[in-house]
Coordinates of C-alpha atoms in Angstrom, one line a residue:
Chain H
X1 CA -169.5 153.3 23.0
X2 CA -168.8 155.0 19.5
X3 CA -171.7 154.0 16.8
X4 CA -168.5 153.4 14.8
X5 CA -167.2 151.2 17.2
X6 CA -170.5 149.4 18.0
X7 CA -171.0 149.4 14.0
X8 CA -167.6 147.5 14.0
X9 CA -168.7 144.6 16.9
X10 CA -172.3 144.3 15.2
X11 CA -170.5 144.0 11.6
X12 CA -168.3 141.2 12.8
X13 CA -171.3 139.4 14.7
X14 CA -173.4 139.0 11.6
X15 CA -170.9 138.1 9.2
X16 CA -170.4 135.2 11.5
X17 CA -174.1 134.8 12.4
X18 CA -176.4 136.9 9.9
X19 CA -179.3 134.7 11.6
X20 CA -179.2 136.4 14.9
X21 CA -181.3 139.3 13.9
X22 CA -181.2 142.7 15.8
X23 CA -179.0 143.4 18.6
X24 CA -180.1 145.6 22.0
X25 CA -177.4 146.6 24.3
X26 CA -179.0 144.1 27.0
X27 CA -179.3 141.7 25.1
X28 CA -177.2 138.1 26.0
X29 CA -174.7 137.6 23.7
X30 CA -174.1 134.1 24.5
X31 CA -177.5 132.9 24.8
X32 CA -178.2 134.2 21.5
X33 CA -175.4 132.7 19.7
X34 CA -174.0 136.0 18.9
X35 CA -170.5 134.9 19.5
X36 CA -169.5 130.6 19.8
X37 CA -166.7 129.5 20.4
X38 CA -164.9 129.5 17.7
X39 CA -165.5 133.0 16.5
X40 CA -164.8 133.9 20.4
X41 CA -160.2 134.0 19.3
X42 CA -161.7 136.8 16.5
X43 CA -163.6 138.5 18.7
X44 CA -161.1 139.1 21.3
X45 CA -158.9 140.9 19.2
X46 CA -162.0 142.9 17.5
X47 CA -161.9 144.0 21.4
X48 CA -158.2 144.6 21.4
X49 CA -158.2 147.0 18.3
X50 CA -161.3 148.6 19.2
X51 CA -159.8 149.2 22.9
X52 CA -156.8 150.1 21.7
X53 CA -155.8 147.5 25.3
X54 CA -154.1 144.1 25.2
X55 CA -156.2 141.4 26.6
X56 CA -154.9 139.0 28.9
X57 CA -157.1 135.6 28.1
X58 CA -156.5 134.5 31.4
X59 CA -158.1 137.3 33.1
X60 CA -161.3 137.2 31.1
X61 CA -164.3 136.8 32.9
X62 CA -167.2 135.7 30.4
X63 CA -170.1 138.3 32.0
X64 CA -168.0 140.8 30.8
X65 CA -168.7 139.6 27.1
X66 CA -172.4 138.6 28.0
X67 CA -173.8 141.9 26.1
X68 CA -173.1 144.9 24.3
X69 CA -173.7 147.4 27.4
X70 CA -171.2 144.8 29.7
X71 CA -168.3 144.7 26.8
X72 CA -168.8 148.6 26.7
X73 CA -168.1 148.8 30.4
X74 CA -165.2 146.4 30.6
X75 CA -163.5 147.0 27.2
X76 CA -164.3 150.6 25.6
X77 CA -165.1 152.8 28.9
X78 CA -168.6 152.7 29.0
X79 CA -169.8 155.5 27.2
X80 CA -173.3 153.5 26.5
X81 CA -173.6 152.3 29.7
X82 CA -174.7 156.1 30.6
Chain L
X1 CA -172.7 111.6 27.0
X2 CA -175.2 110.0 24.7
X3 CA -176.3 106.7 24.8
X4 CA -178.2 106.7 21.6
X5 CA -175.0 106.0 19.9
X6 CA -174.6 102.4 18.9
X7 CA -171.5 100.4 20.4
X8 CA -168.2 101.0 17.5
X9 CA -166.7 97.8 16.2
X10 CA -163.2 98.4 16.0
X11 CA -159.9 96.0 15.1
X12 CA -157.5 97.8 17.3
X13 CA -155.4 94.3 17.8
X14 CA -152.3 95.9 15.7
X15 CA -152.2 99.5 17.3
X16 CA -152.8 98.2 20.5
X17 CA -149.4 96.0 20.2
X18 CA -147.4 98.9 18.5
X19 CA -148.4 101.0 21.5
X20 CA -146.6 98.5 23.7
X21 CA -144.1 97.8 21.6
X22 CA -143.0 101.2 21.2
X23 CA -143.6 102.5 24.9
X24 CA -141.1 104.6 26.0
X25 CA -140.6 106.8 29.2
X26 CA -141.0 110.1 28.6
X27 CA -139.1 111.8 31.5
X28 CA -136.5 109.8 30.9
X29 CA -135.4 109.6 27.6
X30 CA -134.8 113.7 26.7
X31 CA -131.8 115.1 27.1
X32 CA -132.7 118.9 28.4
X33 CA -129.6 121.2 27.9
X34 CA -130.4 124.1 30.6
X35 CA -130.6 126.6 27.7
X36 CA -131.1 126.4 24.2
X37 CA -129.2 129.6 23.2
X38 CA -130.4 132.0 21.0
X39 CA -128.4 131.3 17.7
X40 CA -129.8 128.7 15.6
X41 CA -134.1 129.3 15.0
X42 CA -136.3 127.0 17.2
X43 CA -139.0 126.2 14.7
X44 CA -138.4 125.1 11.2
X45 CA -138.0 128.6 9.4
X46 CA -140.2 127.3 6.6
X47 CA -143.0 127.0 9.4
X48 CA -143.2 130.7 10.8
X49 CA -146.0 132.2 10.2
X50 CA -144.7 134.7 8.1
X51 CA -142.9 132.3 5.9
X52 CA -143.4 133.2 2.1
X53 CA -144.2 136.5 2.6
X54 CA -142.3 140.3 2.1
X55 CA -142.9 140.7 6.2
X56 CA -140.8 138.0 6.9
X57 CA -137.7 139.4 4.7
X58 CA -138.4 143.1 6.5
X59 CA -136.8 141.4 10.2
X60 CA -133.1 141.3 11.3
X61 CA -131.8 138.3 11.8
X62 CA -132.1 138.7 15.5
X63 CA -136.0 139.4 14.9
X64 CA -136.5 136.3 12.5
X65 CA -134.8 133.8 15.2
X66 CA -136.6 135.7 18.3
X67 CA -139.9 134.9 16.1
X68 CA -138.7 131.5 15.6
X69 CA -138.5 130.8 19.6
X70 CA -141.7 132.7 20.4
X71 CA -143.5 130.8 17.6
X72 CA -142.2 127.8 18.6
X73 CA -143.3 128.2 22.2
X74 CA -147.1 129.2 20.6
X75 CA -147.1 125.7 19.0
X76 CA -145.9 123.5 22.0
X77 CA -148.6 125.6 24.1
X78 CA -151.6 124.8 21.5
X79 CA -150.6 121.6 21.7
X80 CA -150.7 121.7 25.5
X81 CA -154.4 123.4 25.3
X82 CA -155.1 120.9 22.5
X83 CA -154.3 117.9 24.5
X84 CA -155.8 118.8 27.7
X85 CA -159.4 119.5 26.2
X86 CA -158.5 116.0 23.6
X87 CA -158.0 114.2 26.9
X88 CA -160.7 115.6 29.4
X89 CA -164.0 113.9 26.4
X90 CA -162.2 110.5 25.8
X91 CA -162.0 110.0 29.5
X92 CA -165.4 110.7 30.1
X93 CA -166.1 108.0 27.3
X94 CA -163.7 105.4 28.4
X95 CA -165.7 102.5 29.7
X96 CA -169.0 103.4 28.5
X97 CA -170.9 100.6 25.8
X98 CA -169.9 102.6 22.9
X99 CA -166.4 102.7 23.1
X100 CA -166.1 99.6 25.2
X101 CA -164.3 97.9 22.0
X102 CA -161.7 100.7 21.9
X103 CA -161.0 101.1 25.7
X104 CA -157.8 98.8 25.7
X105 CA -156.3 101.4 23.0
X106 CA -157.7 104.6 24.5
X107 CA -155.9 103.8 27.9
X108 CA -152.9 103.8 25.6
X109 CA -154.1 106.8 24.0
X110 CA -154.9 108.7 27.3
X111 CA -151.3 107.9 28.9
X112 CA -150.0 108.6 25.7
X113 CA -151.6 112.2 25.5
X114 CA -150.8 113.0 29.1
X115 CA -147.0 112.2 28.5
X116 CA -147.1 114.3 25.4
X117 CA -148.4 117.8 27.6
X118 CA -146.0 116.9 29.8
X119 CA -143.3 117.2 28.0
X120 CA -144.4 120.0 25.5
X121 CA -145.5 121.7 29.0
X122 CA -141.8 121.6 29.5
X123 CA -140.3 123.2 26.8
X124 CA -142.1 126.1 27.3
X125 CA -141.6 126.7 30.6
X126 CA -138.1 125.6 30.5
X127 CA -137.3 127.4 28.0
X128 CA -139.9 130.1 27.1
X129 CA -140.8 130.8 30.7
X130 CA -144.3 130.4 30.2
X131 CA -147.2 128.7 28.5
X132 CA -149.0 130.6 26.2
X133 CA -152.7 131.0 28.0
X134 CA -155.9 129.1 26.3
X135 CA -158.4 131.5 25.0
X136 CA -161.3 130.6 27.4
X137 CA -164.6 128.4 25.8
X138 CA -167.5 130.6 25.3
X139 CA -170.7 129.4 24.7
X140 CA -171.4 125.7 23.9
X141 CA -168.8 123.9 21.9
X142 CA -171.2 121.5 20.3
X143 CA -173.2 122.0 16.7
X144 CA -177.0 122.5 18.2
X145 CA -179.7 120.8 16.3
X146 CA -178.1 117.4 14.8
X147 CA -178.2 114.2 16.4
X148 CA -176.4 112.3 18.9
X149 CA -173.8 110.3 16.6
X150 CA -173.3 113.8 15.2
X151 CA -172.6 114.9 18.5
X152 CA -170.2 112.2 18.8
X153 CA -168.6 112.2 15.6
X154 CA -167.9 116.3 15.6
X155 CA -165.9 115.2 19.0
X156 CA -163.3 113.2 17.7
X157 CA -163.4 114.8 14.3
X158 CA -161.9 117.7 16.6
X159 CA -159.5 115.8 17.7
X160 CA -158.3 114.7 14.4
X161 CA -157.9 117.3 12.9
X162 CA -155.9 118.8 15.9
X163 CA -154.0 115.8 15.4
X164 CA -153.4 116.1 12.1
X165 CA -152.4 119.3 12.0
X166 CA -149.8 119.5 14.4
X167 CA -148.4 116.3 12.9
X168 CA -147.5 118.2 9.4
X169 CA -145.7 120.1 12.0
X170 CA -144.2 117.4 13.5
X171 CA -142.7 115.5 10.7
X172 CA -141.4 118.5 9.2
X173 CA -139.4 119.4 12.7
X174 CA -138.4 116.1 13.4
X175 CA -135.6 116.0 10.5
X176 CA -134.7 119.4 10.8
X177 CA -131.1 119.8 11.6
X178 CA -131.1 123.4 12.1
X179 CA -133.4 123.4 15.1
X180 CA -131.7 122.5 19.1
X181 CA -131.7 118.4 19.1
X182 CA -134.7 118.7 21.8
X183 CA -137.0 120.4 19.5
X184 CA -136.4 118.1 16.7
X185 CA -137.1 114.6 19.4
X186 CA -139.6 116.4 21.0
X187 CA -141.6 117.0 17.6
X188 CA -140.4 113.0 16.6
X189 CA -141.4 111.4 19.5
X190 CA -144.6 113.4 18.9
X191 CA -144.6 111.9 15.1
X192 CA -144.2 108.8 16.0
X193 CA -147.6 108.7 18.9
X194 CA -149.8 110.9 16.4
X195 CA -149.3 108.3 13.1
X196 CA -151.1 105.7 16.0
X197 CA -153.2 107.9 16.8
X198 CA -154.5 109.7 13.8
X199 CA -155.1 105.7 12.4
X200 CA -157.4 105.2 15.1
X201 CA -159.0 108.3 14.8
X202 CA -159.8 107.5 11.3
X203 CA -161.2 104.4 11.7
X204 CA -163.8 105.5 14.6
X205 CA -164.5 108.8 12.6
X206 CA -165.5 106.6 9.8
X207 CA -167.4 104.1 12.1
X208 CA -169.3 107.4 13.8
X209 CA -170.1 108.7 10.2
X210 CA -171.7 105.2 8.9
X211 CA -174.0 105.7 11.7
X212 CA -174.6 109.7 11.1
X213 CA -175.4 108.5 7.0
X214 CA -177.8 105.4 9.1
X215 CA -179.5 107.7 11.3
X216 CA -179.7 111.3 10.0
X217 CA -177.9 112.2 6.1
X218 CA -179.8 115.6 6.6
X219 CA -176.8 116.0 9.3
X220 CA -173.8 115.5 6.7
X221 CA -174.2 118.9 5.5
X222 CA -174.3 121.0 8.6
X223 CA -171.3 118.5 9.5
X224 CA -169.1 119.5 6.7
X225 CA -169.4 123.3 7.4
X226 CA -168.8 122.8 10.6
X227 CA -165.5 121.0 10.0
X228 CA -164.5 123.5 7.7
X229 CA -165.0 126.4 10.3
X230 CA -163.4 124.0 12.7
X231 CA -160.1 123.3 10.4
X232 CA -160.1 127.4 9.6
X233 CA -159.9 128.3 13.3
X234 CA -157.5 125.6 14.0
X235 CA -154.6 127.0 11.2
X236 CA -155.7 130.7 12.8
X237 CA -154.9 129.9 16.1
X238 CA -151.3 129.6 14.9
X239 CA -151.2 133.4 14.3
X240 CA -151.3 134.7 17.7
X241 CA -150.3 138.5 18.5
X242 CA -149.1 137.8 21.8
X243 CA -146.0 136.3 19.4
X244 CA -145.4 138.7 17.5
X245 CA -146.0 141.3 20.4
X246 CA -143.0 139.3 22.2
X247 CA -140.8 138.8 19.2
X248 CA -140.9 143.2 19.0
X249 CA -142.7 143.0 16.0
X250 CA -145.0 146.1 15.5
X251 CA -148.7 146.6 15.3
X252 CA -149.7 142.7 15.9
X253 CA -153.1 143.1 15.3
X254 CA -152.1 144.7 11.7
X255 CA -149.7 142.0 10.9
X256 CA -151.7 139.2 11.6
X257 CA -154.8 140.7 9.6
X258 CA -152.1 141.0 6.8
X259 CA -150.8 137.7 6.9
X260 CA -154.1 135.9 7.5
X261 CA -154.9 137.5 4.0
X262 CA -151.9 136.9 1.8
X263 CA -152.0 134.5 -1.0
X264 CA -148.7 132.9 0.1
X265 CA -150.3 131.9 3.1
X266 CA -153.2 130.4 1.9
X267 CA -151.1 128.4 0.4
X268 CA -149.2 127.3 3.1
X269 CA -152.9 127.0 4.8
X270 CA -153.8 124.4 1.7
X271 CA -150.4 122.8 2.2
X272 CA -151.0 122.3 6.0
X273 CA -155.1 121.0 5.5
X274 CA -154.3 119.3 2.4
X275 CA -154.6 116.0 4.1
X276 CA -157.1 116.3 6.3
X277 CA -159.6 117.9 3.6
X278 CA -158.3 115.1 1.1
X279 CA -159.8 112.6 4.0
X280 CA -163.3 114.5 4.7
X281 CA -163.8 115.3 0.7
X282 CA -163.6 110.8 0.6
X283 CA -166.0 110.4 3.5
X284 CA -168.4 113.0 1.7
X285 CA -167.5 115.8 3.8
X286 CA -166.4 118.2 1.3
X287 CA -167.3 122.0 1.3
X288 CA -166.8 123.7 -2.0
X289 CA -164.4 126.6 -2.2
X290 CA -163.4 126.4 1.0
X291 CA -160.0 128.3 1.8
X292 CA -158.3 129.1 5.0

C-alpha cells in the first residue's frame, strides 16, 4: 500500500474516531472501533477511489476489512502485505 | 433483549382501530402496467439528488429521466433494506413484558411492514430488474457504554427516523401527477401506513426517553449525537454511486462528493430532517450546529 494511500484510510478513520489512537497493519479494525457501522457506506467508497475498482456490497466478506494488511490484500494489491 | 427496561404504558386503542379500519390487501389492489416506459421521470424531479444544483442542468433530458428511474429504484430498495432490519428487532420484542401493551398494534405494524417490502420489492424488480444490495453491518450497531433503556430507545429511534424520512418522500410522490400512477399509489399507500406508524413511534420513543432521563440523564447527551450521526447517514444513503454509475453519469465518486457538499443540498438535507430534528430538539435531544 502507498503511505499516501494508507495516509488517506488512517485520515478518514480518525476523523470519525480520533479516540482510537495508533493504527498497526495487524491490528483489528472492527474490534477496535476503527470503522462502525455507520461510517462502514463512507468507507467503502474511500476503498473504491483508492482502488480505483467498483465494489459489489454483496460480495464483501467482512475479514477482508478486519485490518490494514487484509484491506491492502483484497482492495489495493497488497503491496504491504510483503 | 434487555429486561431491565420497565413495561411501556401505551393508549394504542385509536391506532389500533384505524389499522383495521383501513386494512387493505396489498397484492391486490395495484394495478402493475408490464412497463412503465421511459418518458415521463419516476421520482418527483424536485427529489433527485441533484435537484437544485448546476449538475443537474448539465444532463440531457434522456440522462435526467434515466436518473429519475435509477433513483427511484435506490429509494424503493432503502426502503426494502430499511424495513427488513425495522422488522427483524420488533419481532424479537413482540411478546416480551415490555412491549406487551403494544403487541396488539405491533402485529399490525409487523404485517403492515412486511406488505410494504413486498410491494416496494416489486417495483424494483419489475421494473428496475433488481434491488439495489444493502451495504453489509459491520461492527456492532448499538451505542456501547449507555444503559439498557438507551439501548432500547436508540432502536426505535432508528426506526423513526427511517420512517420519517422516507415519509417526506412519500407525501411529496403521492400527489405527483407527473410520475407513472403506480409510483404515486405505491408512495400513498406508503403515506397513509407511515402517519400510524410514525404516531406510535413517537409515543414509545417518548415513553423509552422518560425512562432514559429516570435512569441515566448522563446518557441524553451521547443519545443526541448519536441520532445526529444516525439522521446524517440516513439522508447519505440516498446518494448512492451505483445510480449515478447506471444513469451514465461520470466519475460517481466525484459527483456524489460534490453534491454531498453543496449548499443547495444542505438545504434540501434541512428540508428533509426538518421534522424529525424539530421533534428530538422538544424531547431535549438537540445537537447544536448540526448539518447534513
Amino acid at each position: 500500500m502507498s503511505d499516501d494511500k494508507l495516509t488517506k484510510i488512517l485520515t478518514f478513520i480518525h476523523q470519525r474516531n480520533p479516540e482510537v489512537g495508533e493504527l498497526n497493519l495487524d491490528d483489528d479494525l472492527i474490534d477496535r472501533r476503527a470503522v462502525d457501522s455507520l461510517a462502514f457506506v463512507e468507507f467503502l467508497y474511500l476503498l473504491e477511489e483508492l482502488s480505483g475498482e467498483t465494489i459489489d456490497p454483496e460480495e464483501i466478506d467482512v475479514e477482508d476489512f478486519r485490518t490494514l494488511r487484509a484491506i491492502d490484500k483484497r482492495f489495493l494489491h497488497g503491496a504491504a502485505a510483503h | 433483549m434487555p429486561t431491565t427496561v420497565k413495561p411501556v404504558k401505551l393508549d394504542l386503542a385509536r391506532l389500533e382501530a384505524m389499522a383495521e379500519s383501513d386494512y387493505y390487501n396489498p397484492y391486490t389492489i395495484f394495478d402493475w402496467p408490464e412497463s412503465l416506459g421511459t418518458d415521463r421521470p419516476w421520482m418527483s424531479e424536485d427529489l433527485v439528488t441533484l435537484a437544485g444544483t448546476e449538475e443537474w442542468g448539465k444532463l440531457t433530458r434522456e440522462q435526467q429521466l434515466a436518473l429519475t428511474r435509477f433513483e427511484a429504484v435506490n429509494f424503493f430498495s432503502l426502503n426494502v433494506h430499511g424495513i427488513r432490519e425495522l422488522l427483524s428487532e420488533v419481532v424479537l420484542r413482540i411478546h416480551t413484558k415490555t412491549y406487551a401493551d403494544a403487541s396488539e398494534f405491533l402485529h399490525h405494524f409487523i404485517g403492515e411492514e412486511n406488505e410494504h417490502m413486498w410491494f416496494f420489492g416489486t417495483f424494483c424488480l419489475k421494473y428496475g430488474g433488481k434491488v439495489y444490495p444493502a451495504v453489509p453491518q459491520v461492527g456492532p450497531g448499538r451505542i456501547e457504554g449507555v444503559g439498557d433503556a438507551a439501548t432500547e430507545l436508540v432502536i426505535f429511534a432508528r426506526i423513526l427516523i427511517f420512517e420519517e424520512l422516507v415519509d417526506y418522500f412519500n407525501a411529496r410522490m403521492a400527489t405527483d401527477d407527473s410520475l407513472p400512477p403506480i409510483a404515486q399509489e405505491i408512495n400513498r399507500v406508503h403515506h397513509q401506513d407511515e402517519s400510524r406508524h410514525v404516531a406510535f413511534g413517537r409515543h414509545l420513543f417518548t415513553q423509552l426517553l422518560d425512562q432514559v432521563k429516570e435512569t441515566r440523564p448522563e446518557d441524553i447527551p451521547v443519545l443526541a449525537n448519536y441520532l445526529e450521526t444516525y439522521l446524517e447517514y440516513s439522508v447519505r444513503s440516498l446518494y448512492n454511486p451505483a445510480v449515478y454509475r447506471d444513469a451514465g453519469l461520470d466519475q460517481p465518486l466525484e459527483l456524489r462528493r460534490r453534491l454531498l457538499e453543496h449548499p443547495a443540498r444542505h438545504a434540501a438535507h434541512t428540508a428533509i430532517l426538518n421534522r424529525t430534528r424539530k421533534f428530538l430538539a422538544r424531547n431535549g435531544l438537540q445537537v447544536q450546529g448540526a448539518s447534513a
